[in-house]
Short mmCIF file of C-alpha atoms and ligand atoms in Angstrom, two decimals:
data_model
loop_
_atom_site.label_atom_id
_atom_site.label_comp_id
_atom_site.label_asym_id
_atom_site.label_seq_id
_atom_site.Cartn_x
_atom_site.Cartn_y
_atom_site.Cartn_z
CA MET Y 62 67.53 -49.19 -60.48
CA LYS Y 63 69.46 -51.84 -58.60
CA ILE Y 64 73.02 -50.74 -57.96
CA LEU Y 65 76.12 -52.57 -56.75
CA ILE Y 66 78.86 -50.58 -55.04
CA ILE Y 67 82.34 -52.05 -54.62
CA GLY Y 68 84.14 -51.09 -51.41
CA SER Y 69 83.61 -51.05 -47.68
CA GLY Y 70 84.62 -47.70 -46.18
CA GLY Y 71 83.10 -44.38 -45.19
CA ARG Y 72 83.37 -43.16 -48.76
CA GLU Y 73 81.26 -46.06 -50.03
CA HIS Y 74 78.80 -45.52 -47.18
CA ALA Y 75 78.37 -41.89 -48.30
CA ILE Y 76 77.99 -42.86 -51.98
CA ALA Y 77 75.45 -45.57 -51.14
CA LYS Y 78 73.45 -43.35 -48.78
CA LYS Y 79 73.26 -40.57 -51.37
CA MET Y 80 72.16 -42.98 -54.10
CA LEU Y 81 69.46 -44.41 -51.83
CA GLU Y 82 67.85 -40.94 -51.72
CA SER Y 83 66.92 -41.41 -55.39
CA SER Y 84 63.32 -42.27 -56.16
CA HIS Y 85 64.66 -44.36 -59.07
CA VAL Y 86 66.66 -46.66 -56.81
CA THR Y 87 65.13 -49.74 -55.25
CA ASP Y 88 68.23 -51.54 -53.95
CA ILE Y 89 71.80 -50.68 -53.11
CA PHE Y 90 74.18 -53.57 -52.55
CA CYS Y 91 77.67 -53.02 -51.25
CA ALA Y 92 80.49 -55.58 -51.59
CA LYS Y 93 81.66 -56.10 -49.00
CA GLY Y 94 80.42 -53.00 -47.29
CA ASN Y 95 80.48 -52.80 -43.51
CA PRO Y 96 77.83 -53.58 -40.89
CA GLY Y 97 77.38 -49.88 -40.01
CA MET Y 98 75.85 -49.37 -43.47
CA LYS Y 99 72.96 -51.68 -42.67
CA LYS Y 100 71.48 -48.98 -40.41
CA ASP Y 101 70.78 -46.98 -43.59
CA GLY Y 102 69.22 -49.86 -45.52
CA ILE Y 103 72.28 -50.71 -47.59
CA GLN Y 104 72.49 -54.45 -48.31
CA LEU Y 105 75.82 -56.17 -47.75
CA VAL Y 106 77.26 -58.69 -50.19
CA ASP Y 107 79.86 -61.06 -48.79
CA ILE Y 108 82.17 -61.13 -51.82
CA ALA Y 109 85.69 -59.69 -51.66
CA GLU Y 110 86.68 -56.83 -53.98
CA ASP Y 111 89.19 -58.98 -55.85
CA LYS Y 112 86.74 -61.80 -56.69
CA HIS Y 113 85.74 -60.33 -60.04
CA GLU Y 114 84.08 -63.49 -61.36
CA GLU Y 115 81.94 -63.86 -58.25
CA LEU Y 116 80.97 -60.20 -58.36
CA ILE Y 117 80.04 -60.53 -62.04
CA SER Y 118 77.85 -63.56 -61.24
CA PHE Y 119 76.18 -61.65 -58.44
CA ALA Y 120 75.51 -58.65 -60.71
CA LYS Y 121 74.00 -60.93 -63.36
CA ASP Y 122 71.88 -62.95 -60.91
CA GLN Y 123 70.51 -59.82 -59.25
CA GLU Y 124 70.05 -57.96 -62.56
CA ILE Y 125 72.11 -55.05 -61.31
CA ASP Y 126 71.71 -52.00 -63.60
CA TRP Y 127 75.25 -50.84 -63.08
CA THR Y 128 78.13 -51.12 -60.65
CA PHE Y 129 80.04 -48.27 -59.05
CA VAL Y 130 83.64 -48.77 -57.88
CA GLY Y 131 84.76 -46.95 -54.71
CA PRO Y 132 88.44 -47.82 -54.07
CA GLU Y 133 91.50 -47.72 -56.32
CA ILE Y 134 92.74 -51.27 -55.86
CA PRO Y 135 89.92 -53.02 -57.76
CA LEU Y 136 90.22 -50.38 -60.50
CA LEU Y 137 93.93 -51.10 -60.84
CA ASN Y 138 93.15 -54.82 -60.82
CA GLY Y 139 90.97 -54.29 -63.89
CA ILE Y 140 87.50 -54.77 -62.41
CA VAL Y 141 86.04 -52.36 -64.98
CA ASP Y 142 87.69 -54.27 -67.86
CA ASP Y 143 86.34 -57.57 -66.49
CA PHE Y 144 82.76 -56.32 -65.98
CA GLN Y 145 82.70 -54.76 -69.44
CA ALA Y 146 84.07 -57.95 -71.00
CA ALA Y 147 81.15 -59.75 -69.34
CA GLY Y 148 78.74 -57.27 -70.94
CA LEU Y 149 77.94 -55.44 -67.70
CA ARG Y 150 77.72 -51.70 -67.12
CA ILE Y 151 80.13 -50.27 -64.57
CA PHE Y 152 81.22 -46.73 -63.67
CA GLY Y 153 84.95 -46.25 -63.18
CA PRO Y 154 88.17 -46.10 -65.20
CA ASN Y 155 89.57 -49.23 -66.77
CA LYS Y 156 92.94 -50.54 -65.69
CA ALA Y 157 94.90 -48.46 -68.20
CA ALA Y 158 93.16 -45.21 -67.21
CA ALA Y 159 93.41 -45.93 -63.47
CA MET Y 160 97.19 -45.69 -63.88
CA ILE Y 161 96.74 -41.94 -63.43
CA GLU Y 162 96.57 -42.93 -59.77
CA GLY Y 163 98.49 -46.20 -59.90
CA SER Y 164 101.76 -44.72 -61.11
CA LYS Y 165 103.01 -41.29 -60.14
CA GLU Y 166 105.33 -41.43 -63.16
CA PHE Y 167 102.44 -42.11 -65.56
CA ALA Y 168 100.51 -39.21 -64.00
CA LYS Y 169 103.52 -36.93 -64.38
CA LYS Y 170 103.84 -37.87 -68.04
CA ILE Y 171 100.19 -36.97 -68.68
CA MET Y 172 100.77 -33.65 -66.90
CA VAL Y 173 103.97 -32.79 -68.77
CA ASP Y 174 102.46 -33.75 -72.15
CA ASN Y 175 99.43 -31.54 -71.53
CA GLN Y 176 101.06 -28.52 -69.81
CA ILE Y 177 99.23 -29.29 -66.58
CA PRO Y 178 100.90 -27.32 -63.77
CA THR Y 179 102.64 -29.58 -61.26
CA ALA Y 180 105.84 -29.75 -59.25
CA ASP Y 181 109.09 -30.41 -61.15
CA TYR Y 182 110.17 -33.97 -60.61
CA GLU Y 183 112.51 -36.78 -61.53
CA ALA Y 184 111.85 -40.54 -61.24
CA PHE Y 185 114.51 -42.98 -60.01
CA THR Y 186 114.97 -46.73 -59.72
CA ASP Y 187 118.63 -46.37 -58.77
CA TYR Y 188 119.20 -45.53 -55.11
CA GLU Y 189 122.60 -43.83 -55.55
CA ALA Y 190 121.28 -41.66 -58.40
CA ALA Y 191 118.27 -40.63 -56.30
CA CYS Y 192 120.56 -39.65 -53.40
CA ALA Y 193 122.80 -37.63 -55.70
CA TYR Y 194 119.80 -35.76 -57.17
CA VAL Y 195 118.38 -34.98 -53.73
CA LYS Y 196 121.75 -33.66 -52.55
CA GLU Y 197 121.99 -31.47 -55.64
CA LYS Y 198 118.46 -30.02 -55.19
CA GLY Y 199 118.57 -29.63 -51.39
CA ALA Y 200 115.63 -29.35 -48.94
CA PRO Y 201 112.73 -28.81 -48.64
CA ILE Y 202 112.00 -31.60 -51.08
CA VAL Y 203 109.34 -34.29 -51.49
CA ILE Y 204 110.01 -38.04 -51.86
CA LYS Y 205 107.21 -40.32 -53.12
CA ALA Y 206 106.99 -44.07 -53.61
CA ASP Y 207 105.88 -44.52 -57.23
CA GLY Y 208 103.17 -47.12 -56.61
CA LEU Y 209 100.25 -47.24 -54.20
CA ALA Y 210 101.07 -46.87 -50.52
CA ALA Y 211 97.68 -46.00 -48.99
CA GLY Y 212 98.54 -42.30 -48.70
CA LYS Y 213 101.56 -43.07 -46.56
CA GLY Y 214 104.30 -43.30 -49.21
CA VAL Y 215 105.09 -39.58 -49.23
CA THR Y 216 107.74 -37.76 -47.22
CA VAL Y 217 107.76 -33.98 -47.26
CA ALA Y 218 111.37 -33.56 -46.14
CA MET Y 219 112.24 -30.22 -44.58
CA THR Y 220 115.91 -31.25 -44.21
CA LEU Y 221 118.36 -33.12 -46.43
CA ASP Y 222 118.80 -35.81 -43.75
CA GLU Y 223 115.05 -36.51 -43.71
CA ALA Y 224 115.04 -36.79 -47.50
CA LEU Y 225 117.96 -39.22 -47.56
CA GLN Y 226 116.39 -41.27 -44.76
CA ALA Y 227 113.14 -41.53 -46.76
CA LEU Y 228 115.03 -42.71 -49.86
CA LYS Y 229 116.78 -45.35 -47.78
CA GLU Y 230 113.53 -46.61 -46.24
CA MET Y 231 111.75 -46.80 -49.60
CA MET Y 232 114.54 -48.02 -51.87
CA THR Y 233 116.82 -50.16 -49.73
CA ASP Y 234 114.68 -51.13 -46.70
CA HIS Y 235 111.58 -51.71 -48.92
CA ARG Y 236 109.24 -50.20 -46.36
CA PHE Y 237 106.46 -49.98 -48.96
CA GLY Y 238 107.35 -53.21 -50.73
CA GLU Y 239 107.50 -52.96 -54.50
CA SER Y 240 105.80 -49.54 -54.45
CA GLY Y 241 109.15 -48.07 -53.39
CA ASP Y 242 111.32 -49.71 -56.06
CA LYS Y 243 110.77 -46.60 -58.06
CA VAL Y 244 110.60 -43.19 -56.38
CA VAL Y 245 109.60 -39.78 -57.61
CA VAL Y 246 111.56 -36.85 -56.18
CA GLU Y 247 109.53 -33.68 -56.39
CA GLU Y 248 109.90 -29.94 -55.90
CA PHE Y 249 108.28 -28.74 -52.65
CA LEU Y 250 105.18 -26.61 -53.30
CA ALA Y 251 104.14 -24.02 -50.73
CA GLY Y 252 100.46 -23.14 -50.39
CA GLU Y 253 97.14 -24.37 -49.14
CA GLU Y 254 95.80 -27.74 -50.30
CA PHE Y 255 92.38 -28.48 -51.72
CA SER Y 256 90.68 -31.38 -53.47
CA LEU Y 257 88.76 -30.91 -56.69
CA LEU Y 258 86.78 -33.89 -57.97
CA ALA Y 259 84.76 -34.35 -61.12
CA PHE Y 260 82.57 -36.85 -62.90
CA VAL Y 261 84.38 -37.61 -66.15
CA LYS Y 262 83.32 -39.32 -69.37
CA ASN Y 263 86.16 -39.25 -71.87
CA GLU Y 264 86.79 -35.53 -72.60
CA LYS Y 265 83.65 -34.38 -70.71
CA VAL Y 266 84.19 -33.05 -67.19
CA TYR Y 267 81.48 -32.25 -64.63
CA PRO Y 268 83.17 -30.72 -61.58
CA MET Y 269 82.02 -31.03 -57.98
CA VAL Y 270 82.37 -28.48 -55.17
CA ILE Y 271 85.83 -28.39 -53.59
CA ALA Y 272 86.86 -29.77 -50.20
CA GLN Y 273 89.89 -29.77 -47.95
CA ASP Y 274 91.26 -32.94 -46.39
CA HIS Y 275 93.42 -33.11 -43.23
CA LYS Y 276 96.05 -35.77 -43.83
CA ARG Y 277 98.13 -35.47 -40.66
CA ALA Y 278 97.06 -37.42 -37.61
CA TYR Y 279 97.08 -34.61 -35.04
CA ASP Y 280 95.89 -31.02 -34.62
CA ASN Y 281 97.74 -28.23 -36.43
CA ASP Y 282 98.84 -30.70 -39.13
CA LEU Y 283 101.30 -32.45 -36.83
CA GLY Y 284 102.11 -36.15 -36.66
CA PRO Y 285 102.27 -38.81 -39.34
CA ASN Y 286 100.36 -38.82 -42.63
CA THR Y 287 97.12 -40.82 -42.57
CA GLY Y 288 94.38 -41.75 -45.01
CA GLY Y 289 92.62 -38.50 -43.93
CA MET Y 290 91.35 -37.34 -40.52
CA GLY Y 291 88.54 -35.05 -41.60
CA ALA Y 292 87.40 -32.69 -44.32
CA TYR Y 293 85.13 -29.75 -45.00
CA SER Y 294 83.44 -28.07 -47.93
CA PRO Y 295 83.35 -25.36 -49.25
CA VAL Y 296 86.90 -24.02 -48.81
CA PRO Y 297 86.25 -20.26 -48.79
CA GLN Y 298 89.91 -19.21 -48.62
CA ILE Y 299 90.48 -20.70 -52.08
CA PRO Y 300 89.28 -18.03 -54.54
CA SER Y 301 86.73 -19.13 -57.13
CA GLU Y 302 89.08 -18.02 -59.96
CA MET Y 303 91.63 -20.54 -58.64
CA VAL Y 304 88.98 -23.27 -58.87
CA ASP Y 305 87.91 -22.17 -62.38
CA THR Y 306 91.53 -22.27 -63.52
CA ALA Y 307 91.93 -25.73 -62.02
CA VAL Y 308 88.83 -27.02 -63.81
CA GLU Y 309 90.09 -25.72 -67.19
CA LYS Y 310 93.84 -26.21 -66.99
CA ILE Y 311 93.94 -29.30 -64.82
CA LEU Y 312 90.78 -31.43 -64.93
CA LYS Y 313 89.71 -30.72 -68.51
CA ALA Y 314 93.30 -30.83 -69.73
CA ALA Y 315 93.83 -34.17 -67.98
CA ALA Y 316 90.62 -35.70 -69.34
CA LEU Y 317 91.54 -34.60 -72.88
CA GLY Y 318 95.14 -35.71 -72.37
CA MET Y 319 93.98 -39.16 -71.34
CA VAL Y 320 91.85 -39.42 -74.51
CA LYS Y 321 94.85 -38.39 -76.65
CA ASN Y 322 97.06 -40.85 -74.80
CA GLY Y 323 94.73 -43.71 -75.76
CA THR Y 324 93.75 -44.18 -72.09
CA SER Y 325 90.35 -42.42 -72.00
CA PHE Y 326 89.07 -41.95 -68.48
CA THR Y 327 85.51 -42.57 -67.33
CA GLY Y 328 84.74 -42.31 -63.64
CA ILE Y 329 85.60 -39.94 -60.83
CA LEU Y 330 88.78 -37.96 -61.36
CA TYR Y 331 90.25 -36.47 -58.21
CA ALA Y 332 92.87 -33.73 -58.31
CA GLY Y 333 94.82 -33.05 -55.11
CA LEU Y 334 95.96 -29.45 -55.58
CA ILE Y 335 98.10 -26.81 -53.95
CA ALA Y 336 97.07 -23.18 -54.33
CA THR Y 337 100.48 -21.64 -55.03
CA ASP Y 338 101.26 -17.99 -55.77
CA ALA Y 339 101.51 -19.06 -59.42
CA GLY Y 340 98.07 -20.70 -59.46
CA PRO Y 341 96.84 -24.24 -58.74
CA LYS Y 342 99.36 -27.08 -59.10
CA VAL Y 343 98.76 -30.81 -58.96
CA ILE Y 344 100.21 -32.93 -56.19
CA GLU Y 345 98.34 -36.08 -57.17
CA PHE Y 346 95.56 -37.49 -59.25
CA ASN Y 347 93.29 -40.22 -57.97
CA ALA Y 348 91.01 -42.34 -60.12
CA ARG Y 349 88.11 -42.40 -57.64
CA PHE Y 350 86.25 -40.46 -54.97
CA GLY Y 351 88.42 -39.24 -52.06
CA ASP Y 352 87.99 -40.44 -48.52
CA PRO Y 353 87.00 -38.41 -46.43
CA GLU Y 354 86.22 -35.69 -49.03
CA THR Y 355 83.24 -37.67 -50.36
CA GLN Y 356 81.60 -37.64 -46.94
CA VAL Y 357 81.45 -33.80 -47.03
CA VAL Y 358 81.01 -33.22 -50.77
CA LEU Y 359 78.09 -35.57 -51.47
CA PRO Y 360 75.86 -34.21 -48.66
CA ARG Y 361 75.99 -30.91 -50.58
CA LEU Y 362 74.72 -32.51 -53.80
CA THR Y 363 71.03 -31.77 -54.15
CA SER Y 364 70.72 -33.59 -57.49
CA ASP Y 365 70.03 -37.31 -57.75
CA LEU Y 366 73.45 -39.05 -57.67
CA ALA Y 367 72.19 -42.32 -59.13
CA GLN Y 368 70.58 -40.38 -61.98
CA VAL Y 369 73.81 -38.42 -62.55
CA ILE Y 370 75.80 -41.63 -62.99
CA ASP Y 371 73.09 -43.20 -65.12
CA ASP Y 372 73.00 -40.13 -67.39
CA ILE Y 373 76.77 -40.10 -67.78
CA LEU Y 374 76.79 -43.80 -68.62
CA ASN Y 375 74.12 -43.06 -71.26
CA ASP Y 376 76.12 -40.12 -72.71
CA GLN Y 377 73.54 -37.62 -71.51
CA GLU Y 378 74.24 -34.34 -69.74
CA PRO Y 379 73.76 -34.87 -66.00
CA GLU Y 380 72.06 -32.29 -63.81
CA LEU Y 381 74.38 -31.22 -60.98
CA VAL Y 382 73.10 -28.80 -58.35
CA TRP Y 383 74.96 -28.08 -55.12
CA SER Y 384 73.65 -26.55 -51.90
CA ASP Y 385 75.21 -23.45 -50.29
CA GLN Y 386 75.35 -25.22 -46.96
CA ALA Y 387 78.73 -25.94 -45.40
CA SER Y 388 79.65 -29.49 -44.46
CA VAL Y 389 82.23 -30.61 -41.90
CA GLY Y 390 83.30 -34.22 -41.29
CA VAL Y 391 85.55 -35.44 -38.49
CA VAL Y 392 87.05 -38.94 -38.41
CA LEU Y 393 86.86 -40.89 -35.17
CA ALA Y 394 90.02 -43.01 -35.25
CA ALA Y 395 91.25 -45.81 -33.04
CA GLU Y 396 93.95 -44.81 -30.58
CA GLY Y 397 97.34 -45.54 -32.11
CA TYR Y 398 96.31 -45.05 -35.77
CA PRO Y 399 98.10 -44.81 -38.26
CA ASN Y 400 100.44 -47.19 -36.41
CA ALA Y 401 99.27 -50.26 -34.46
CA TYR Y 402 95.87 -49.33 -33.03
CA GLN Y 403 93.21 -50.47 -30.58
CA LYS Y 404 90.37 -52.68 -31.74
CA GLY Y 405 87.09 -53.94 -30.37
CA MET Y 406 85.76 -50.77 -28.71
CA PRO Y 407 81.99 -50.32 -29.02
CA THR Y 408 81.05 -47.57 -31.47
CA PRO Y 409 79.51 -44.62 -29.65
CA SER Y 410 76.00 -43.38 -30.34
CA PHE Y 411 75.54 -39.78 -31.42
CA ASP Y 412 72.78 -37.19 -31.37
CA ASP Y 413 70.64 -36.82 -34.47
CA GLN Y 414 72.13 -33.47 -35.54
CA VAL Y 415 74.89 -35.44 -37.26
CA THR Y 416 75.24 -38.13 -39.92
CA ILE Y 417 77.54 -41.09 -39.30
CA TYR Y 418 79.51 -42.77 -42.06
CA TYR Y 419 80.97 -46.05 -40.88
CA ALA Y 420 84.32 -47.45 -42.07
CA GLY Y 421 86.47 -49.76 -39.91
CA VAL Y 422 83.77 -51.66 -38.02
CA VAL Y 423 82.64 -55.26 -37.48
CA ASP Y 424 79.43 -56.82 -36.24
CA ASP Y 425 80.07 -58.57 -32.95
CA GLN Y 426 76.85 -60.45 -32.13
CA GLY Y 427 74.67 -57.52 -33.09
CA GLU Y 428 76.96 -54.85 -31.71
CA ILE Y 429 79.01 -52.68 -34.06
CA ARG Y 430 82.59 -52.50 -32.83
CA ALA Y 431 85.80 -50.84 -34.00
CA SER Y 432 88.05 -52.97 -36.19
CA GLY Y 433 89.97 -50.51 -38.37
CA GLY Y 434 92.12 -47.42 -37.90
CA ARG Y 435 89.54 -44.95 -39.17
CA VAL Y 436 86.37 -46.22 -37.52
CA LEU Y 437 83.72 -43.72 -38.57
CA LEU Y 438 83.19 -40.12 -39.61
CA VAL Y 439 80.79 -37.66 -37.98
CA GLU Y 440 79.35 -35.14 -40.46
CA ALA Y 441 77.00 -32.18 -40.20
CA GLU Y 442 75.76 -29.41 -42.44
CA ALA Y 443 74.87 -25.85 -41.49
CA GLU Y 444 74.78 -22.32 -42.88
CA THR Y 445 78.46 -21.76 -42.04
CA ILE Y 446 81.53 -23.90 -41.48
CA GLU Y 447 81.63 -22.70 -37.88
CA ALA Y 448 78.04 -23.79 -37.26
CA ALA Y 449 78.66 -27.18 -38.88
CA GLN Y 450 81.80 -27.60 -36.74
CA THR Y 451 79.80 -26.82 -33.61
CA LYS Y 452 77.28 -29.57 -34.40
CA VAL Y 453 79.99 -32.15 -35.10
CA TYR Y 454 82.11 -31.33 -32.07
CA GLN Y 455 79.12 -31.19 -29.74
CA ALA Y 456 78.15 -34.66 -30.89
CA LEU Y 457 81.71 -35.95 -30.45
CA ASP Y 458 82.24 -34.26 -27.10
CA HIS Y 459 79.06 -35.86 -25.73
CA ALA Y 460 79.88 -39.31 -27.09
CA LYS Y 461 81.75 -42.06 -25.25
CA THR Y 462 85.08 -42.08 -27.07
CA GLU Y 463 87.43 -44.08 -24.83
CA GLY Y 464 89.96 -45.87 -27.02
CA TYR Y 465 89.49 -43.32 -29.80
CA PHE Y 466 90.91 -39.96 -30.82
CA TYR Y 467 89.91 -37.24 -33.26
CA ARG Y 468 91.28 -33.94 -34.48
CA LYS Y 469 89.74 -30.88 -32.84
CA ASP Y 470 90.61 -28.46 -35.64
CA ILE Y 471 88.85 -29.73 -38.77
CA GLY Y 472 87.85 -26.67 -40.76
CA ALA Y 473 89.92 -24.29 -38.63
CA LYS Y 474 92.05 -23.10 -41.56
CA SER Y 475 88.98 -21.58 -43.18
CA LEU Y 476 88.27 -19.45 -40.10
CA LYS Y 477 91.69 -17.80 -39.71
P1 AMP F 514 100.12 -37.38 -51.87
O1 AMP F 514 100.00 -38.79 -51.36
O2 AMP F 514 100.85 -37.26 -53.16
O3 AMP F 514 98.78 -36.70 -51.87
O4 AMP F 514 100.93 -36.58 -50.78
C1 AMP F 514 100.56 -36.59 -49.42
C2 AMP F 514 100.72 -35.21 -48.84
O5 AMP F 514 102.08 -34.76 -48.97
C3 AMP F 514 99.93 -34.16 -49.57
O6 AMP F 514 98.62 -34.09 -49.12
C4 AMP F 514 100.70 -32.91 -49.27
O7 AMP F 514 100.38 -32.43 -47.99
C5 AMP F 514 102.10 -33.37 -49.25
N1 AMP F 514 102.76 -33.14 -50.56
C6 AMP F 514 102.80 -33.98 -51.60
N2 AMP F 514 103.49 -33.46 -52.63
C7 AMP F 514 103.90 -32.24 -52.22
C8 AMP F 514 104.69 -31.20 -52.84
N3 AMP F 514 105.21 -31.33 -54.06
N4 AMP F 514 104.92 -30.08 -52.13
C9 AMP F 514 104.43 -29.95 -50.88
N5 AMP F 514 103.70 -30.89 -50.24
C10 AMP F 514 103.43 -32.03 -50.90
N1 LIG F 515 91.63 -38.01 -49.08
C1 LIG F 515 92.67 -38.42 -49.92
C2 LIG F 515 92.38 -39.57 -50.76
O1 LIG F 515 91.28 -40.08 -50.80
O2 LIG F 515 93.27 -40.01 -51.46
#
């Protein structure tokens, strides 16, 4: 098989690296990818994610068997629709189905129609009405920009003032552009978070092992929200009955609900969940693999990922086997991230106990240097989360990390 992957981050690096383990795969191309991927034999394609026609031509010229889409933006731009219209195979939801991520209001409608447990909410386009509702409900309360905002369009307001400030920034100061023209105001859910992902083909759902992301920039979940600072899998403090319930009442119900809605979903469905006293509840759906969850979930997959996708595309039952090993991944971020950050630092080298997934890097005359906020992720597997943590943090502590920072507590919640 020759496979094309759309995207350029650590998630795509992990997907590509896993697929390259397959004896059925000869070539993995990544558009645009990043130069760190080349170390693992992934071939880079210099075509931007939004150049659908050029990507289609490339896939035809290279006789690509199928294409896999990493990020949400091309999905929401209809890359799947365009490839399929050109007669090409591609794994991911079409534009209509990707709205489960693209619009919080659409996702809420699917949840309400299918009795999927989630926070109570109300959507607003009118600023005054949103303020009045927030004042009536009181804090804590959650304010979300309706459209995409790269994980940053959410304010968990512990006070009424914070909530009103967030509404002002989104709706009148347009801090997230058009994404904030509509806001969703949501009930605050208390409990521990976990991410449950599945391969989905219409009503069929093949769940993965769960992971826990760390969205805040600093230790002990302090600081601003980011795209994710690290993750680990499994998440032993989440009981397996909670996961089973989530598979049945959330993932399977959502997949079936999407079919009934006339927006059948094929691709990776990601449920961001909170384990409340009343069971798992949805905080968000994504239409793709999570970043950085993928970098700790896929190393635990012992089955052939390329074969899994190929089987699902061919309407066959995939074989999914997961290892009992624990995986921990810690993001090495540029100092300043998620605000203005440093660029141009050399990327450190690490000992061979760990796997490196590159993200925000450029090739500067043969040297791989930092160019993005989240530069790379250091991952290791071991018998226990503690042992995997030790490997990752030893590697990071010995590396030259001037100009960078990383959280020191990834996985700590599982050890309390
Ligand atoms: P989201 O972008 O929807 O995943 O939200 C970002 C983060 O905000 C989540 O990872 C949670 O930590 C938090 N969050 C979102 N919705 C809620 C909620 N209803 N109750 C409590 N925390 C929430
Ligand atoms: N890790 C959260 C996300 O990928 O949306």
